[in-house]
Every structure is written in C-alpha cells, then in structure tokens.
Amino acid sequence: MFEGFYLASGTSFDATGASLGAGKMAAIATYGVTGDPLLDGVLSGRKWAAGSLSFSFPTKSSYYGTSYGSGENLKGFEAFTAQQAGAVRDILKLYASVSKLAFTEKVESSTSHADLRFAESDATGTAWGYYPSTSATGGDVWFNNSKNYYDAPVRGNYAWLTMLHETGHALGLKHPHEAKGAFNALPGDHDSLEYTVMSYRSYIGASAGTGYTNGNASYPQTLMMLDIAAIQKLYGANFSTNAGDTVYSWDPATGTMSINGMAQASPLANKIFMTIWDGGGNDTYSFANYSTGVTVDLAPGAWTTTSAAQLATLGAGKVAIGNIANALQYLGSSASLIENAIGTNSADKISGNAAANKLTGGGGNDVLDGRGGGDTAIYSGARNSYSFGQNGDGTWTVLDLRSGSPDGTDTLSNIEFLQFNDALVQIAPVPVSIIDETAAAVPLANTDSYTVKSNHKLVVKASKGILRNDTHDDGDHLAAHLVSGPSKGKLVLKADGSFTYKPTKDFKGTVKFKYIATDGDDNSAVTVASIKVGSSKTKKSKGNDADHNVGDDQIPGPKTDAFHFQDGVKHGSSWSMPQLGFQAGMLDGLNAVLSSISHTGGQGGYDIGGLPDFSKLFAADHYWI
C-alpha cells in the first residue's frame, strides 16, 4: 500500500480558474528558512496568516465550484462518513493541543466555504492535500474513494496516519525527503515516521518510493516530535495543554494511555507509538502497572520503551526506537519537560533531564541517572532501612535492608537527594554551572520571603513569585525548578515562579524551600525562599487594612499621611522617636500624639485624636511604627 502525496498550490494540478462563492478567503503568509535543518526539512515556506481556521465536510460536489483543481469533485466524489469525520476532528484537536491553532467546524454550502475541507475522490490513487492558499483548493484534503483505504481510521493504522499527514500539508508542512525552494530535505538520520508523520519512510534508511512497511497497527498515533516543532514554529506553542500536575500512564495489555487516571482513546492494537507534549506543571510518567522493567528517558527528544511487545513494527525486521517520545522544547522553555518518573517492580533504567526530577525505581535493581538539576531518588521505607554509599566511579549504591529487599539495590548517578518515608537526605551538592569569564552569564537568583496565616493557603502569582527579583545578564527567559520543599505543608512550584503553599494544619512558624533559576542551559545557585506561617486569628487592634495582621498596616492621618505598624506592635504600646527612624526634633510632639491613640473597635476603628498636620512638612509621608 502506497502513501498519498501532496499537491502544492501553484502546481499544474492547482487550477487557477476555480470559481467559488464567498466564504473562502483566509489569508496566507510566507517565510524564509529557519537555519535549523530539522525544522526546514518539514517546512514548506507557506502558512495560514491567522491561527483561527474553519473546517468542513462537504456533502455535495457542487460546493467546490467549477474548474476546481484536478477535478476531484467530479471524479468519484463522496462525502466523509461519521467515522472519518470523527477522526479528522480528533486529529485537528491534536494539532491544536500543541499549537495556538484553533479550529471551528462549519457547515459547507455553495456560498459558505471552510478553510480546510475533507472529502473523498477517485482523482487521487491514495490521498493528497493542498498547501495553504487563497485559491479554491487551498487547505483542501482528498482521499481515494473506491479503494476503501481510508474508510476506518483508528489510532495507529494507515488511514489514521494518512489523515495526520495530509492535514499537515493543509497547514503548511512538506515531505521531508523533498526540497522545496530553499527548504532542503530533512537529514537522513531523522527521515522516518519515528520523527515525523510527513515522512514516506517507515524507518531510517528505508526507500521513500516503495511505500510503507509498517505492521497494521504500527503507525504513529500522534504527531511526532518534528511535526510538533514545525507546527509550533509556524503557529506558536500551546502551553495550556495539561498545564497542571499531570500523570501519564499506559496499559501494558492494550497500550491505552491514561491522563490523571482517565483512559484516552485506545489504539487499534497493543502498540504504543507516540510523542508527548505537555504544557507545564509538575508531571510524571508512571509505569507502576508494568511487571517487566522499562527504560525511561525524560530528556527532550528522547524515547521511553515500555515493552518490546508494544514497539511498533516497521518492516524489514525493524522496530521503532521506543514507544513514547518527548517533544522538543519550544524556544528553550522548560515548561514542556516531564519532571518525574515511576518505574516498575522489576529492574528499570530511568534517566532524568535538566529539571529537578523525582525518580522512583520501585522494586528491582534499578539504574537511576538524574542528569542536571537537583534530583531525588524516592524510596518506600524509613531511612534506617537502607544503606548507601558512594562508589569509586562516583556512582552511589542504595541497598534496601528490609526482608526481601522490596526496593532492591539501586545504582545512582547525578542524584543529589534520597527521599525516604521519614527523611530527606542530601548526598551531593546540587550542580551549578561553572563558567569562565568568556562564557555566557548564569542566572542569578535572590532570596524571597512570604507570609500566610495558619490553616490558610498561600497563592502567589508569577508577578509576585520567586523569579520576580531573579536576573540574567543576557536577558534570557528564566524558569524555576524546585530543589527541596518545605518541611511542613505542601508546596507546588511552577516554572514561571508562581506557587501555592498549604501549611500543615495548625502549624505556626517559618518554613523554607530551595529552588534554582535556569535558562535551560545554566542554573543559578540553590536559593532559599522562606514562608512565615502566623496566627490565623484576627486581631483588629493590629491594623486597619484588609488582613488585620501585624506589619505593613496603615492608619490614615488627617491628610495624606499614613502610619504603618511594625511586627510585634500591640494595641496600647507606646513608641519612642528612635523607633520611627526620624532625627530628634523633626516631629516634635509625635510621642505624645501616638500615646493618645486608642482603639475604638471595628476595622479601622482607631482614634488618632489631635494628630498634627505633618503633610505641610512631609507631603504624603509614611511613618513606620
């Protein structure tokens, strides 16, 4: 079975005399090469100018007008079935989930036309899609009718792949084995379905002219890493997709992926062949339901193998590189990184990335490599149930001393912390990039402090978050990564520096957490942020602002002056001139005035009494008490 091919707008097949009614007038844009051969290998040089596009499933050939394209509407035209239309809707959701594209379905008619239209025709032996264009054909996609290749698209089969592929053309992607103007062919070591659904090659080195050799259910189930990167280059990245703390897991019997415990659409058979794009949060790959060991790699563009049985078969004895690929980073943003991995009860190999990873080997003798960041190996027992020590090659061995050794014996590299169920132990310093004077600057992180009432949740937006006073001499975008959390309560830190903290019930005191600021290549030193957890009781005598708490409260003077209470001030206290920070004699009589302040009850219920008009001397002054 041969894969379909595309028709670029402007070729001899793209008739210029096609006539349509009003409604198909979306603008297009052109652009030059990026200089990245992996992107240029799948980009065509044209795109839709806007990210909001319409799509439809025409039910009549006449809706395409006269003198249309290659006469597809006149040669065995047939409208899509419900299953085909459903597959296209799901595929457009995939494109939208990784990019800022937005698709709206419309009802096609003789006077109203969508930007992208899907139908069947016998004008093509397989399938083709037109590049973005303002002509009648622009964005249209056609699939052969009479051969029935595309009647039953399901994740992982040939029909599904072809719909992914042809939609890619309609959005501006080209074949990687072909050059288009200045856009060269993709380097051969990336030209296969493992990297892009636009490829004609089932595996690296396969012929582009003999058709696919994949097993029946061994085609890509999602856009692959170069498709995602290319579409994001054209239309931007969607960081709202699974932007919270997300757990991804897979079924060892069916290959079905679950997100936060909710099963997604199942593939045709027990194969996993996909790429994951995640918009943010503190995320986890969990393979706890697998009984055999897994190989997990969290690096951008790297692959995870769940089992040999679930690998896609590509033909000629070849199998896919892995089951699950990680998307490449968009403009170096760390938001798409998967931070954590949970292994099986067998021997696993788990490798991290630049984030502060939490790696759980589980049972079996595991090999854990944290790579960059402040990484933590997670263990199920108490600290005194393990022995650990450093080996001559710099690795660490952690041995579970409990009966049956449920966590096995692990070998660790680039791991800085061991998390037991009763203690966190640091075994190595968190790596900080060391550079010479000729190298690029590293991020500089500064300490931060926050306050929250006991039994209340602290919610800090990015504008007030821990990155607000962190800098980079090169002006690079910074992302925050948690090194270690507070000892009391739960803290969730996002890459943009925003965080939430919920203290342990009834706890009062100060907790600290550690983080690093990173530009994707270099890290700051480990930096401490503190949170003071105070009383949750309201004491109105402490201030007249909304929170009634000690500190930074104001009592308006007769004009524009304001008094601020310092921490520890209580109603009825007296103050002396040195506490105010003024020189003696500057505000004569102030002590007497302050001693006359009395609390009259209620928010803002303070009687200043005879407060002199200091605004004549110090306009809009703030007196700190």
XYZ file of C-alpha atoms in Angstrom:
625
model
C 0.000 0.000 0.000
C 1.481 3.314 -1.024
C 1.240 6.535 0.930
C -0.540 9.526 -0.508
C 1.211 12.551 -1.910
C 0.628 16.270 -1.688
C -0.130 18.909 -4.268
C 1.345 22.314 -3.651
C -0.748 25.308 -4.513
C 0.509 26.723 -7.796
C 1.366 23.427 -9.482
C -0.269 22.308 -12.709
C -2.812 20.463 -10.599
C -3.870 23.637 -8.780
C -6.244 25.223 -11.235
C -6.368 28.988 -11.037
C -9.762 29.287 -12.671
C -11.738 27.618 -9.938
C -14.830 29.557 -9.011
C -16.280 29.599 -5.524
C -18.900 31.602 -3.755
C -17.986 33.914 -0.921
C -16.528 32.476 2.239
C -13.078 31.003 1.486
C -10.748 33.957 1.767
C -8.305 33.135 4.598
C -5.007 34.942 4.113
C -1.675 33.173 3.879
C 1.871 34.168 4.780
C 5.296 33.169 3.545
C 8.562 32.959 5.473
C 12.208 32.081 4.990
C 14.293 29.176 6.185
C 14.958 28.936 9.901
C 18.503 27.612 9.666
C 17.543 24.534 11.675
C 17.761 21.574 9.278
C 15.300 19.549 11.361
C 12.667 22.270 11.017
C 13.457 23.315 7.462
C 13.224 19.671 6.437
C 9.462 19.647 7.062
C 8.545 23.313 6.454
C 7.257 24.480 3.077
C 7.637 28.264 3.241
C 3.927 28.999 3.447
C 1.369 29.032 6.241
C -2.003 30.444 7.132
C -1.674 34.039 8.291
C -4.158 33.547 11.111
C -4.334 30.823 13.720
C -8.129 30.551 13.689
C -9.278 28.289 10.869
C -12.552 26.690 9.849
C -13.048 23.148 8.553
C -15.908 21.273 6.933
C -17.019 18.003 5.364
C -18.749 18.950 2.074
C -21.687 16.729 1.176
C -22.078 17.857 -2.445
C -19.522 18.058 -5.221
C -21.063 21.307 -6.435
C -19.864 23.079 -3.302
C -16.371 23.103 -4.821
C -17.460 25.272 -7.742
C -16.439 24.981 -11.387
C -12.999 24.208 -12.836
C -11.829 23.067 -9.439
C -8.242 21.789 -9.016
C -7.754 18.443 -10.724
C -11.471 17.842 -10.929
C -11.555 15.931 -7.667
C -15.167 16.920 -7.099
C -16.173 15.394 -10.453
C -14.348 12.051 -10.182
C -15.977 9.659 -7.759
C -16.796 12.293 -5.158
C -18.082 11.015 -1.843
C -18.656 12.769 1.457
C -16.901 11.606 4.602
C -18.601 9.090 6.862
C -19.225 9.819 10.526
C -16.165 7.750 11.484
C -13.921 9.609 9.061
C -15.222 12.990 10.192
C -14.724 11.988 13.819
C -11.120 11.042 13.110
C -10.450 14.419 11.480
C -11.936 16.233 14.463
C -9.645 14.281 16.780
C -6.643 14.974 14.564
C -7.362 18.698 14.483
C -7.528 18.568 18.284
C -4.034 17.060 18.236
C -2.749 19.934 16.116
C -4.478 22.471 18.365
C -3.172 20.812 21.531
C 0.444 21.503 20.582
C -0.010 24.898 18.915
C -2.047 28.087 19.032
C -4.181 26.922 16.137
C -7.930 26.974 16.763
C -10.389 25.112 14.541
C -14.101 25.760 14.123
C -16.351 23.375 12.235
C -18.787 24.916 9.792
C -21.477 23.551 7.501
C -20.279 23.732 3.906
C -22.645 25.140 1.301
C -22.498 26.696 -2.136
C -21.943 30.112 -0.575
C -20.048 29.324 2.633
C -16.703 27.560 2.463
C -14.310 26.395 5.161
C -10.554 26.917 5.067
C -9.886 23.178 5.361
C -12.240 20.746 3.613
C -12.177 16.959 3.711
C -13.770 14.553 1.222
C -13.136 11.503 -0.990
C -12.422 11.345 -4.715
C -11.065 8.887 -7.244
C -8.939 11.620 -8.804
C -6.183 10.509 -6.446
C -4.922 6.953 -6.188
C -4.196 7.441 -2.500
C -4.566 10.873 -0.898
C -3.342 14.420 -1.262
C -3.635 17.751 0.470
C -3.191 21.290 -0.811
C -0.904 23.797 0.877
C -2.366 26.973 2.419
C -3.572 29.205 -0.413
C -6.225 31.815 -1.159
C -7.275 29.806 -4.210
C -10.279 27.499 -4.160
C -8.080 24.484 -3.476
C -6.051 25.916 -0.587
C -6.275 23.740 2.522
C -8.414 21.066 0.855
C -7.676 17.403 1.518
C -8.744 14.461 -0.657
C -8.698 10.712 -0.043
C -9.261 7.941 -2.552
C -12.829 6.686 -2.551
C -13.107 3.366 -4.374
C -10.099 1.562 -2.838
C -11.507 1.950 0.675
C -8.064 2.568 2.174
C -9.359 5.306 4.432
C -12.798 4.080 5.468
C -11.915 3.127 9.044
C -9.275 5.428 10.564
C -8.249 4.328 14.066
C -5.255 5.448 16.097
C -2.256 3.526 14.876
C -3.474 2.369 11.461
C -2.597 3.549 7.957
C -5.786 5.552 7.454
C -5.179 7.467 10.689
C -1.593 8.250 9.692
C -2.688 9.458 6.266
C -5.172 11.869 7.799
C -2.461 13.186 10.127
C -0.144 13.524 7.132
C -2.495 15.241 4.688
C -3.729 17.641 7.350
C -0.079 18.551 7.843
C 0.110 19.600 4.183
C -3.064 21.656 4.563
C -1.364 23.533 7.406
C 1.938 24.062 5.599
C 4.185 21.023 6.143
C 6.067 19.306 3.322
C 7.573 15.882 2.706
C 10.941 15.537 4.427
C 12.579 13.666 1.534
C 11.897 16.528 -0.873
C 13.373 20.002 -1.093
C 11.082 22.947 -1.708
C 12.966 26.069 -2.752
C 15.423 26.962 -0.008
C 13.836 24.396 2.307
C 16.125 21.401 1.973
C 15.335 17.766 2.562
C 15.444 16.537 6.130
C 18.749 14.940 7.245
C 18.501 11.218 6.635
C 19.005 10.262 10.266
C 15.634 11.855 11.088
C 13.618 10.983 7.993
C 11.228 8.314 9.231
C 7.820 8.012 10.854
C 9.588 7.875 14.202
C 10.238 11.613 13.853
C 7.533 12.953 11.537
C 4.207 11.794 10.138
C 5.151 13.664 6.947
C 7.780 11.038 6.102
C 7.432 8.409 3.377
C 9.891 6.137 5.189
C 8.818 3.582 7.765
C 12.295 3.551 9.303
C 15.628 5.315 8.887
C 17.203 4.284 5.595
C 14.034 2.874 4.037
C 13.127 3.807 0.478
C 10.829 6.790 0.003
C 9.392 5.275 -3.157
C 8.274 1.787 -2.225
C 5.552 2.525 0.307
C 5.245 1.866 3.994
C 6.148 -1.483 5.511
C 4.677 -0.934 8.986
C 2.558 -3.514 10.712
C -1.178 -2.954 10.503
C -1.370 -1.208 13.901
C 2.178 0.174 13.964
C 1.731 3.668 12.526
C 2.127 6.817 14.637
C -0.783 7.509 16.957
C 0.019 11.222 17.403
C 2.011 13.955 15.768
C 5.682 13.169 16.218
C 8.426 15.405 17.575
C 9.384 17.205 14.336
C 5.739 17.733 13.373
C 5.132 19.361 16.744
C 8.238 21.529 16.481
C 7.393 22.627 12.927
C 3.748 23.452 13.653
C 4.839 25.399 16.734
C 7.341 27.313 14.629
C 4.507 28.342 12.312
C 1.717 28.969 14.810
C 3.230 29.131 18.301
C 3.130 26.644 21.167
C 0.137 25.770 23.324
C 1.294 25.791 26.944
C -2.241 25.314 28.279
C -2.327 21.630 27.306
C -2.179 19.566 30.504
C -0.635 22.600 32.190
C -1.337 21.318 35.696
C 0.391 18.472 37.514
C -0.244 15.604 35.118
C 0.338 11.870 35.497
C 0.661 9.895 32.262
C 0.331 6.117 32.376
C -0.160 3.311 29.868
C -1.921 -0.049 29.912
C 0.507 -2.945 29.371
C -2.305 -5.068 27.877
C -3.910 -2.581 25.470
C -1.481 0.315 25.018
C -4.171 2.782 26.081
C -2.822 5.957 27.639
C -4.440 7.468 30.722
C -4.101 11.065 31.868
C -4.568 11.544 35.597
C -6.251 8.154 35.699
C -8.684 8.830 32.855
C -8.308 6.496 29.878
C -7.899 8.159 26.494
C -8.888 6.716 23.121
C -7.443 3.246 22.601
C -5.155 2.368 19.709
C -6.053 -0.297 17.166
C -3.882 -2.890 18.924
C -1.479 -3.167 21.853
C 1.120 -0.842 20.402
C 2.387 2.498 21.714
C 3.925 4.857 19.147
C 3.521 8.487 20.159
C 5.067 11.776 21.228
C 4.002 13.656 24.370
C 3.657 17.447 24.511
C 2.924 18.813 27.982
C 2.244 22.489 28.638
C 3.530 22.797 32.193
C 3.133 21.717 35.792
C 4.991 19.069 37.737
C 4.424 15.988 35.618
C 5.010 12.266 35.902
C 5.381 9.222 33.683
C 4.109 6.269 35.703
C 4.829 2.662 34.732
C 3.875 1.193 38.083
C 1.362 -1.149 36.436
C 4.029 -2.846 34.291
C 5.531 -6.098 35.528
C 8.672 -6.055 33.389
C 11.379 -3.418 33.508
C 11.121 -0.219 31.492
C 13.691 2.166 30.044
C 12.661 5.757 30.677
C 14.392 8.872 29.353
C 12.890 12.259 30.228
C 15.193 14.353 28.034
C 13.583 16.419 25.244
C 13.526 14.378 22.047
C 14.391 11.159 23.893
C 12.443 7.902 23.934
C 10.944 5.634 26.573
C 10.421 1.911 25.990
C 7.595 0.280 27.916
C 7.990 -3.215 26.467
C 9.305 -4.884 23.344
C 5.834 -6.263 22.618
C 4.401 -2.743 22.412
C 7.034 -1.429 19.988
C 5.738 -0.572 16.533
C 6.948 -2.984 13.858
C 8.333 -1.019 10.928
C 9.241 -3.737 8.437
C 12.494 -5.411 7.388
C 12.881 -6.666 10.938
C 12.938 -3.115 12.293
C 11.061 -1.833 15.319
C 10.562 1.728 16.493
C 13.248 3.447 18.564
C 10.873 3.417 21.502
C 7.234 3.708 22.479
C 6.989 7.246 23.821
C 8.988 10.233 22.625
C 9.250 13.525 24.474
C 8.531 16.644 22.457
C 11.362 19.062 21.773
C 11.412 22.258 23.813
C 9.818 25.344 22.304
C 12.270 28.268 22.391
C 14.112 26.509 25.200
C 11.155 26.644 27.590
C 11.325 24.077 30.369
C 7.535 24.060 30.767
C 7.152 21.035 28.495
C 9.605 18.890 30.458
C 8.316 15.825 32.274
C 9.767 16.115 35.753
C 9.199 12.719 37.360
C 9.133 9.015 36.555
C 7.870 5.960 38.413
C 9.262 2.587 37.430
C 8.136 -0.995 37.863
C 8.830 -3.714 40.403
C 11.492 -5.075 38.066
C 14.858 -3.699 37.008
C 14.369 -0.291 35.378
C 16.675 2.241 33.793
C 15.425 5.787 34.368
C 17.167 8.959 33.201
C 16.091 12.498 34.012
C 16.529 15.886 32.391
C 17.505 19.439 33.372
C 14.580 19.755 35.791
C 14.590 18.766 39.448
C 13.493 15.194 38.804
C 11.942 12.764 41.250
C 12.782 9.245 40.118
C 11.146 6.208 41.705
C 12.711 2.925 40.743
C 10.343 0.817 42.811
C 11.196 -2.849 43.184
C 14.103 -4.488 41.426
C 17.667 -3.353 40.932
C 17.308 -0.024 39.163
C 19.728 2.341 37.469
C 18.786 5.982 38.033
C 20.520 8.960 36.426
C 19.224 12.405 37.315
C 21.363 14.313 34.833
C 21.042 18.063 35.562
C 19.102 19.811 38.305
C 18.598 18.871 41.928
C 17.316 15.314 41.532
C 15.780 12.979 44.077
C 15.553 9.188 44.241
C 12.380 8.080 46.033
C 12.259 5.095 48.397
C 9.319 3.491 50.185
C 10.893 2.753 53.563
C 12.389 4.589 56.518
C 15.937 5.947 56.436
C 17.319 3.296 58.790
C 16.072 0.516 56.478
C 18.713 1.321 53.851
C 22.438 1.505 53.480
C 24.013 3.747 50.884
C 27.472 4.827 49.891
C 29.487 6.255 47.056
C 31.448 4.025 44.715
C 34.866 4.643 43.231
C 33.395 5.748 39.917
C 31.290 8.421 41.583
C 28.015 6.499 41.452
C 26.051 5.648 44.577
C 24.636 2.325 45.673
C 21.454 2.241 47.734
C 20.590 -1.120 49.314
C 17.211 -1.935 50.844
C 17.950 -3.848 54.062
C 14.374 -4.917 54.734
C 13.311 -8.529 54.424
C 13.035 -9.391 50.750
C 14.644 -6.062 49.843
C 11.432 -4.641 48.318
C 13.227 -1.654 46.771
C 16.169 -3.743 45.607
C 19.678 -2.420 45.123
C 19.892 0.723 43.023
C 22.794 2.401 41.270
C 22.549 6.190 41.166
C 24.274 8.852 39.081
C 23.745 12.595 39.304
C 21.293 12.196 42.169
C 21.502 14.803 44.926
C 18.786 13.686 47.346
C 17.374 10.459 48.756
C 13.748 10.706 49.855
C 12.715 8.124 52.449
C 9.293 7.972 54.035
C 10.625 9.702 57.136
C 13.578 11.785 55.954
C 15.175 13.637 53.072
C 18.916 13.069 52.847
C 21.227 15.134 50.663
C 24.113 13.075 49.310
C 25.622 15.543 46.853
C 25.565 19.275 46.128
C 23.078 20.457 43.547
C 25.052 21.106 40.360
C 25.612 24.702 39.376
C 27.189 25.509 36.047
C 30.727 26.865 36.438
C 31.833 29.209 33.686
C 34.899 31.267 32.898
C 34.976 34.953 32.042
C 34.489 34.280 28.349
C 31.417 32.113 28.826
C 27.811 33.204 28.918
C 26.380 34.577 32.150
C 24.455 32.320 34.508
C 21.140 33.172 36.151
C 21.240 34.995 39.483
C 18.561 34.012 41.974
C 17.813 36.082 45.083
C 16.150 35.124 48.340
C 12.432 35.697 48.851
C 10.084 35.773 51.822
C 6.321 35.424 52.155
C 3.728 35.282 54.904
C 0.498 33.361 55.311
C -1.941 32.715 58.123
C -2.041 29.355 59.816
C -4.565 26.989 58.198
C -4.751 29.197 55.103
C -3.467 28.539 51.588
C -0.891 30.896 50.120
C -1.370 31.555 46.405
C 1.402 33.561 44.751
C 1.076 34.720 41.157
C 4.044 34.844 38.806
C 4.246 38.637 39.124
C 4.933 38.206 42.853
C 6.673 34.843 42.541
C 10.205 33.781 43.281
C 11.523 34.798 39.857
C 10.416 38.415 40.188
C 13.798 39.513 41.565
C 15.942 36.968 39.714
C 18.025 38.127 36.796
C 20.117 37.002 33.867
C 22.716 39.287 32.317
C 21.838 38.007 28.867
C 18.159 38.737 29.369
C 17.249 35.078 28.846
C 13.877 33.732 29.962
C 14.167 32.059 33.353
C 12.304 29.089 34.745
C 12.091 27.998 38.372
C 12.784 24.439 39.488
C 12.171 23.149 42.990
C 15.199 21.620 44.717
C 13.598 20.785 48.048
C 10.216 21.604 49.532
C 9.233 22.950 52.953
C 9.303 20.657 55.978
C 5.718 21.468 56.920
C 2.915 21.522 54.382
C 2.693 21.109 50.629
C 4.215 23.460 48.072
C 3.629 23.355 44.316
C 6.061 25.483 42.323
C 5.521 26.252 38.650
C 8.181 27.103 36.107
C 7.030 30.722 35.886
C 7.828 31.258 39.591
C 4.233 31.166 40.793
C 3.434 28.736 43.570
C 0.895 27.586 46.091
C 1.644 26.567 49.656
C -0.698 24.936 52.149
C 0.824 24.667 55.629
C 0.354 21.650 57.854
C -2.778 22.012 59.975
C -2.312 24.367 62.953
C 1.376 24.849 62.149
C 2.934 28.197 63.059
C 6.487 29.162 62.332
C 8.798 29.666 59.385
C 9.437 27.113 56.661
C 11.902 27.265 53.818
C 12.154 25.779 50.364
C 15.030 25.716 47.918
C 14.956 26.342 44.196
C 17.129 27.173 41.236
C 16.503 29.560 38.356
C 17.523 28.197 34.961
C 17.653 29.457 31.402
C 17.555 25.910 30.052
C 21.330 25.645 29.798
C 22.707 27.136 33.009
C 21.425 27.147 36.565
C 21.648 29.650 39.387
C 22.980 28.687 42.771
C 20.473 26.960 45.020
C 18.435 29.748 46.596
C 16.237 29.782 49.694
C 12.743 31.224 49.938
C 11.014 31.428 53.313
C 7.364 31.452 54.313
C 6.280 32.728 57.713
C 3.134 30.987 58.917
C 1.403 33.137 61.531
C -1.693 33.063 63.678
C -4.983 32.691 61.879
C -6.861 34.724 64.496
C -7.983 38.204 63.522
C -6.778 40.940 65.885
C -8.309 44.176 64.757
C -6.113 46.195 67.076
C -3.170 45.295 64.865
C -4.205 47.219 61.827
C -6.933 48.689 59.749
C -6.189 47.059 56.420
C -7.993 44.091 54.928
C -5.913 41.356 56.567
C -5.784 42.813 60.134
C -2.298 41.326 60.505
C 0.722 42.878 62.157
C 3.047 44.519 59.660
C 2.519 46.996 56.839
C -0.780 48.282 58.242
C -1.845 51.871 57.748
C -3.700 54.448 59.828
C -4.531 57.452 57.654
C -3.565 60.857 59.008
C -5.733 63.956 58.581
C -4.480 64.480 55.041
C -2.131 62.266 53.046
C -0.035 60.833 55.854
C -0.142 57.197 56.942
C 1.186 55.222 59.891
C 2.463 51.641 59.460
C 2.691 49.163 62.337
C 5.892 47.128 62.585
C 5.802 43.451 63.543
C 5.266 42.975 67.254
C 3.336 46.172 67.877
C 0.311 45.691 70.121
C -2.580 47.959 70.908
C -1.732 50.217 73.800
C 2.008 50.165 73.173
C 3.975 53.370 73.323
C 6.628 54.415 70.875
C 9.731 56.493 71.108
C 11.294 58.712 68.498
C 14.214 56.383 67.555
C 11.788 53.644 66.555
C 10.345 55.910 63.924
C 13.621 56.413 62.121
C 13.442 60.215 62.325
C 16.023 62.511 63.843
C 15.191 64.051 67.172
C 13.210 67.232 66.848
C 11.922 66.547 63.342
C 8.428 65.755 64.511
C 8.141 67.378 67.904
C 5.215 66.181 69.930
C 4.789 62.939 67.971
C 5.341 60.741 71.023
C 2.552 62.481 72.846
C 0.255 62.122 69.889
C 0.969 58.413 69.494
C 0.420 57.711 73.155
C -3.071 59.120 72.783
C -4.108 56.628 70.106
C -6.955 54.483 71.333
C -8.788 51.564 69.747
C -12.483 52.255 69.276
C -13.443 48.862 67.795
C -14.149 47.626 64.307
C -11.955 47.611 61.243
C -10.154 50.920 61.046
C -11.503 51.848 64.469
C -8.633 53.962 65.741
C -8.982 57.408 67.262
C -5.947 59.411 66.290
C -7.191 62.443 68.234
C -5.337 65.818 67.693
C -2.838 64.455 65.168
C -0.934 67.444 63.828
C -0.878 68.110 60.110
C 2.555 66.795 59.196
C 1.801 66.965 55.485
C 2.942 70.589 55.429
C 6.430 69.396 56.252
C 6.421 65.989 54.589
C 3.809 65.629 51.853
C 2.340 62.119 51.636
C 4.670 60.819 54.362
C 4.502 57.294 55.724
C 5.535 56.990 59.383
C 6.703 53.486 60.282
C 5.671 52.493 63.801
